[in-house]
JSON list of C-alpha atoms in Angstrom, two decimals:
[
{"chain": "A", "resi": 1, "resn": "UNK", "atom": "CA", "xyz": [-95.74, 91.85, -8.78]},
{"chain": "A", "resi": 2, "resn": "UNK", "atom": "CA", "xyz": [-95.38, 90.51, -5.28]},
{"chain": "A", "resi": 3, "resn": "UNK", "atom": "CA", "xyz": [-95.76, 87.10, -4.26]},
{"chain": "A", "resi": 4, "resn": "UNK", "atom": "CA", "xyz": [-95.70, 84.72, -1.21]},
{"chain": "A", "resi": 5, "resn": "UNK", "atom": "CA", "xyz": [-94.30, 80.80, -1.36]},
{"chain": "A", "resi": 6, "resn": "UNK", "atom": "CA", "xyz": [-93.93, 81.27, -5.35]},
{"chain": "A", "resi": 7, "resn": "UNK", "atom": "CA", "xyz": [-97.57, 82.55, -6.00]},
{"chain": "A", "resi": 8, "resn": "UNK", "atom": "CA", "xyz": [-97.94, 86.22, -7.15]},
{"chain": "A", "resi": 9, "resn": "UNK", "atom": "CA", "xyz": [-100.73, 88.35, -6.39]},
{"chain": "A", "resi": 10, "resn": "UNK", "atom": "CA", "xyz": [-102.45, 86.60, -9.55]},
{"chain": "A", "resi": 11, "resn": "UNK", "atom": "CA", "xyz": [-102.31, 83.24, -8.06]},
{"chain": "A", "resi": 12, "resn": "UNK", "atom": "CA", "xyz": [-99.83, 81.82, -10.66]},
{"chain": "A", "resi": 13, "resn": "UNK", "atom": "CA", "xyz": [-96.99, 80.05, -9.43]},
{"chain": "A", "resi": 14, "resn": "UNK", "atom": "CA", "xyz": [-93.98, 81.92, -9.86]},
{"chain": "A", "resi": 15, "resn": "UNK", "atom": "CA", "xyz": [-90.24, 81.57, -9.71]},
{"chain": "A", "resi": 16, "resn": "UNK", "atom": "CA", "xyz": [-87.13, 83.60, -10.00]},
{"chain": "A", "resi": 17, "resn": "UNK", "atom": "CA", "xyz": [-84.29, 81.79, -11.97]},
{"chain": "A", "resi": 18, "resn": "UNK", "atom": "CA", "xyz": [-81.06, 82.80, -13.94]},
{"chain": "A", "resi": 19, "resn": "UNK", "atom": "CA", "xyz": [-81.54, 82.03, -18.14]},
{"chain": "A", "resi": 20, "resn": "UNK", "atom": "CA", "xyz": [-78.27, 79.84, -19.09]},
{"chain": "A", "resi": 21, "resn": "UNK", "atom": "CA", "xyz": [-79.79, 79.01, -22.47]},
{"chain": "A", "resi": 22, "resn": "UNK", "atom": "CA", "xyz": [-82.92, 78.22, -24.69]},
{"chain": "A", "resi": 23, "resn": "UNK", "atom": "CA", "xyz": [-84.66, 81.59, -25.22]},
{"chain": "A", "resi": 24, "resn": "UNK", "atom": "CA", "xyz": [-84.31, 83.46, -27.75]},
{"chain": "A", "resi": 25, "resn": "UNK", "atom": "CA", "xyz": [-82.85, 86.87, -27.32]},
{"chain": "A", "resi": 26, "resn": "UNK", "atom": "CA", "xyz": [-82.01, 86.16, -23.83]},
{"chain": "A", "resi": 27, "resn": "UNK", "atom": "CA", "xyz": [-78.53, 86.24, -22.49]},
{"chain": "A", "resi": 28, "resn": "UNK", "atom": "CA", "xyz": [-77.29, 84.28, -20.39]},
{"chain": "A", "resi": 29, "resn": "UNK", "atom": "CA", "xyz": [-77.20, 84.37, -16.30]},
{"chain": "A", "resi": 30, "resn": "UNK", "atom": "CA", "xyz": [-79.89, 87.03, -17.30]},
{"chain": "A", "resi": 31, "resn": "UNK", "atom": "CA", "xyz": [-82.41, 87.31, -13.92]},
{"chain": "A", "resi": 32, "resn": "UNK", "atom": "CA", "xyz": [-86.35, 85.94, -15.08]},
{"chain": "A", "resi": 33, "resn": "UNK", "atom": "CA", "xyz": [-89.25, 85.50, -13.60]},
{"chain": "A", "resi": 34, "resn": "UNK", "atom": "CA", "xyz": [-90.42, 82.05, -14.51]},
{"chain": "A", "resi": 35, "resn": "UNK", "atom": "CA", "xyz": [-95.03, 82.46, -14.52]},
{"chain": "A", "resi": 36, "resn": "UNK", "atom": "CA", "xyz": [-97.13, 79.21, -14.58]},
{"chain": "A", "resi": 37, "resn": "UNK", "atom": "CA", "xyz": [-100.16, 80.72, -15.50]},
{"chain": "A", "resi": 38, "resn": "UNK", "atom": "CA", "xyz": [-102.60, 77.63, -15.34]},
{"chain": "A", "resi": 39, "resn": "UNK", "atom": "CA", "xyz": [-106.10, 79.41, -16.62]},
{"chain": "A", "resi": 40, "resn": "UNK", "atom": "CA", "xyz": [-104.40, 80.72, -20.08]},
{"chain": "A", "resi": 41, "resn": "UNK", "atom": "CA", "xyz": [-102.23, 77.34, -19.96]},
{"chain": "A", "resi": 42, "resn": "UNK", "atom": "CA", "xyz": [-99.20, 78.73, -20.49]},
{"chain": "A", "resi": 43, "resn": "UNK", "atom": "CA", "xyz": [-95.50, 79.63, -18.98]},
{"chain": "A", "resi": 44, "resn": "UNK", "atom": "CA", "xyz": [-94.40, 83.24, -19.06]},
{"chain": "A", "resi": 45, "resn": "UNK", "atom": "CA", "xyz": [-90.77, 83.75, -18.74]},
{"chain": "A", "resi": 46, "resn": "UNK", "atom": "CA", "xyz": [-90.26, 87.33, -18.34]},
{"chain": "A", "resi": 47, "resn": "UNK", "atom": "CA", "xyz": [-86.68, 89.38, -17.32]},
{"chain": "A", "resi": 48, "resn": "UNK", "atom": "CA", "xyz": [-86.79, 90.27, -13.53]},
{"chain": "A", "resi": 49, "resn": "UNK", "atom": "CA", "xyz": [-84.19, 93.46, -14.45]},
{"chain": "A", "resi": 50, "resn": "UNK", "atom": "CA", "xyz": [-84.04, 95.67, -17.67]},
{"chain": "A", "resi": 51, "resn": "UNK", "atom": "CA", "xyz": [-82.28, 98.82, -18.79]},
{"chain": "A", "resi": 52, "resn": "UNK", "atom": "CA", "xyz": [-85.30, 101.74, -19.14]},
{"chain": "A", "resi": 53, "resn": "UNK", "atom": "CA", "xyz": [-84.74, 101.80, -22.83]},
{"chain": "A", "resi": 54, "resn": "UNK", "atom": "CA", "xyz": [-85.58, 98.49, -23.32]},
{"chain": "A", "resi": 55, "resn": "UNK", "atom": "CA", "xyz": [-89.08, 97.19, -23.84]},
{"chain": "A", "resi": 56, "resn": "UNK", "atom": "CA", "xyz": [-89.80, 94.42, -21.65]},
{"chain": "A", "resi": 57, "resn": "UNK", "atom": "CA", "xyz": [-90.65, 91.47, -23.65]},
{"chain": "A", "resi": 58, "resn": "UNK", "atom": "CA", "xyz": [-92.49, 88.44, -22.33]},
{"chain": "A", "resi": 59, "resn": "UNK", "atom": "CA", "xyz": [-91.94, 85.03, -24.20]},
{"chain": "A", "resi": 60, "resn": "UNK", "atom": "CA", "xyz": [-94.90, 82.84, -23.74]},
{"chain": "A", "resi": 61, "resn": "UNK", "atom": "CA", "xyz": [-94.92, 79.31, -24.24]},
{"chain": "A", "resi": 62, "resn": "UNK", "atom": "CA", "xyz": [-98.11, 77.40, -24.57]},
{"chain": "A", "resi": 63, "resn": "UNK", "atom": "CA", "xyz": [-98.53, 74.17, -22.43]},
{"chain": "A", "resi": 64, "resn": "UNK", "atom": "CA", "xyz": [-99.05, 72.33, -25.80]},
{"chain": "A", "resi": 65, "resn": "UNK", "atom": "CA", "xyz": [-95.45, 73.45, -26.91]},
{"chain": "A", "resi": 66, "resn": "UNK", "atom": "CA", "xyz": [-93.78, 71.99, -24.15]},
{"chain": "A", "resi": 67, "resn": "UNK", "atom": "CA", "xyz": [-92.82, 68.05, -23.86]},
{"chain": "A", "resi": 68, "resn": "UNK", "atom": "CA", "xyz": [-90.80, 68.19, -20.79]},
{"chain": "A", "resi": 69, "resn": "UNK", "atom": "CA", "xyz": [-90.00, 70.41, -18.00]},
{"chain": "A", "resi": 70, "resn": "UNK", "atom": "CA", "xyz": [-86.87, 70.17, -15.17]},
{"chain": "A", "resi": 71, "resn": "UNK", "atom": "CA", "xyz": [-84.41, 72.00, -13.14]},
{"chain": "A", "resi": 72, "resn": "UNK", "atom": "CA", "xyz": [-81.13, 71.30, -13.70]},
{"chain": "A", "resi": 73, "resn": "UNK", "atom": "CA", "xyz": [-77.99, 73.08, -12.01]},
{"chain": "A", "resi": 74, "resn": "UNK", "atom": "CA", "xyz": [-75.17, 74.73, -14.05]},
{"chain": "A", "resi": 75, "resn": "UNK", "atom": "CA", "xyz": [-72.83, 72.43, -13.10]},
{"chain": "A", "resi": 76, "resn": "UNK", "atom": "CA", "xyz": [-74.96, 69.94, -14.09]},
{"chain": "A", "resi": 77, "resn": "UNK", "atom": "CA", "xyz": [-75.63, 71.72, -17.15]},
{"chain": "A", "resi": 78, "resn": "UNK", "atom": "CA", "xyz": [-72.03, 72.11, -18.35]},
{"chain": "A", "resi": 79, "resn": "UNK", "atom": "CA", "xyz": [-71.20, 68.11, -17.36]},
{"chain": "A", "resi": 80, "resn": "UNK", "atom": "CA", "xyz": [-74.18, 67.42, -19.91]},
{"chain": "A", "resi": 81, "resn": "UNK", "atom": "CA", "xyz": [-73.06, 69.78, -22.75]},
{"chain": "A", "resi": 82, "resn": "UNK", "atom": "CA", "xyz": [-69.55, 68.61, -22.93]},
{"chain": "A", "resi": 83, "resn": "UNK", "atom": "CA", "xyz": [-70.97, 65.18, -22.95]},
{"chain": "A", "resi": 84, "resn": "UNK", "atom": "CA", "xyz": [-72.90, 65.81, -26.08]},
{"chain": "A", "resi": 85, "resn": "UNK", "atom": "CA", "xyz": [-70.20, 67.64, -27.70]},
{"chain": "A", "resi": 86, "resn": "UNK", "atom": "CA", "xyz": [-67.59, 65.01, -27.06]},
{"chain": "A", "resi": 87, "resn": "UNK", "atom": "CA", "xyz": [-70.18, 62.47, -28.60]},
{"chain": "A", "resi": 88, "resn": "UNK", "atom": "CA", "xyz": [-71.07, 64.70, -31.15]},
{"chain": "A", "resi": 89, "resn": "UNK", "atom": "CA", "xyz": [-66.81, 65.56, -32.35]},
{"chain": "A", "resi": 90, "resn": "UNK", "atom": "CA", "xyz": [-65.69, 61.97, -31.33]},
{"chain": "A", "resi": 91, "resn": "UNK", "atom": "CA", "xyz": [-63.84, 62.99, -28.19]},
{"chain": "A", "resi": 92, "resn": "UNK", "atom": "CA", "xyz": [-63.12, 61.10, -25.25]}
]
């Protein structure tokens, strides 16, 4: 699929994005395609590269499912986790 200032050829907004963590059966830094597909109301993450044996499996996530939505950096990402995890172990 092509697209032009983040809207494919479908007219969904779409953007391209590394995975750090969340999906299942996704590892991480893994390339995706990030779909907002706003007539079926939902988000379709989908991998941007995959080996020829593998099937290419979309994971679809209604609007309903989803309470929150943000981009966060990995930095940002890794500040946050160790934050929790200190909190969580009683660390400093």
């Amino acid at each position: 699929m092509s697209w032009i200032n983040g809207i494919n050829e479908d007219g969904n907004l779409e953007v391209n994005a590394a995975h750090f963590d969340g999906l299942p059966n996704i590892e991480e830094n893994t390339l995706m395609r990030i779909i907002v597909d706003e007539k079926e109301r939902m988000v379709i993450f989908r991998k941007r590269l995959f080996r020829k044996e593998e099937k290419d499996q979309d994971i679809l996530l209604s609007f309903d499912q989803i309470l929150g939505a943000g981009f966060i950096t990995r930095s940002k990402l890794v500040k946050k986790s160790k934050v929790i995890k200190d909190k969580l172990w009683g660390l400093k």
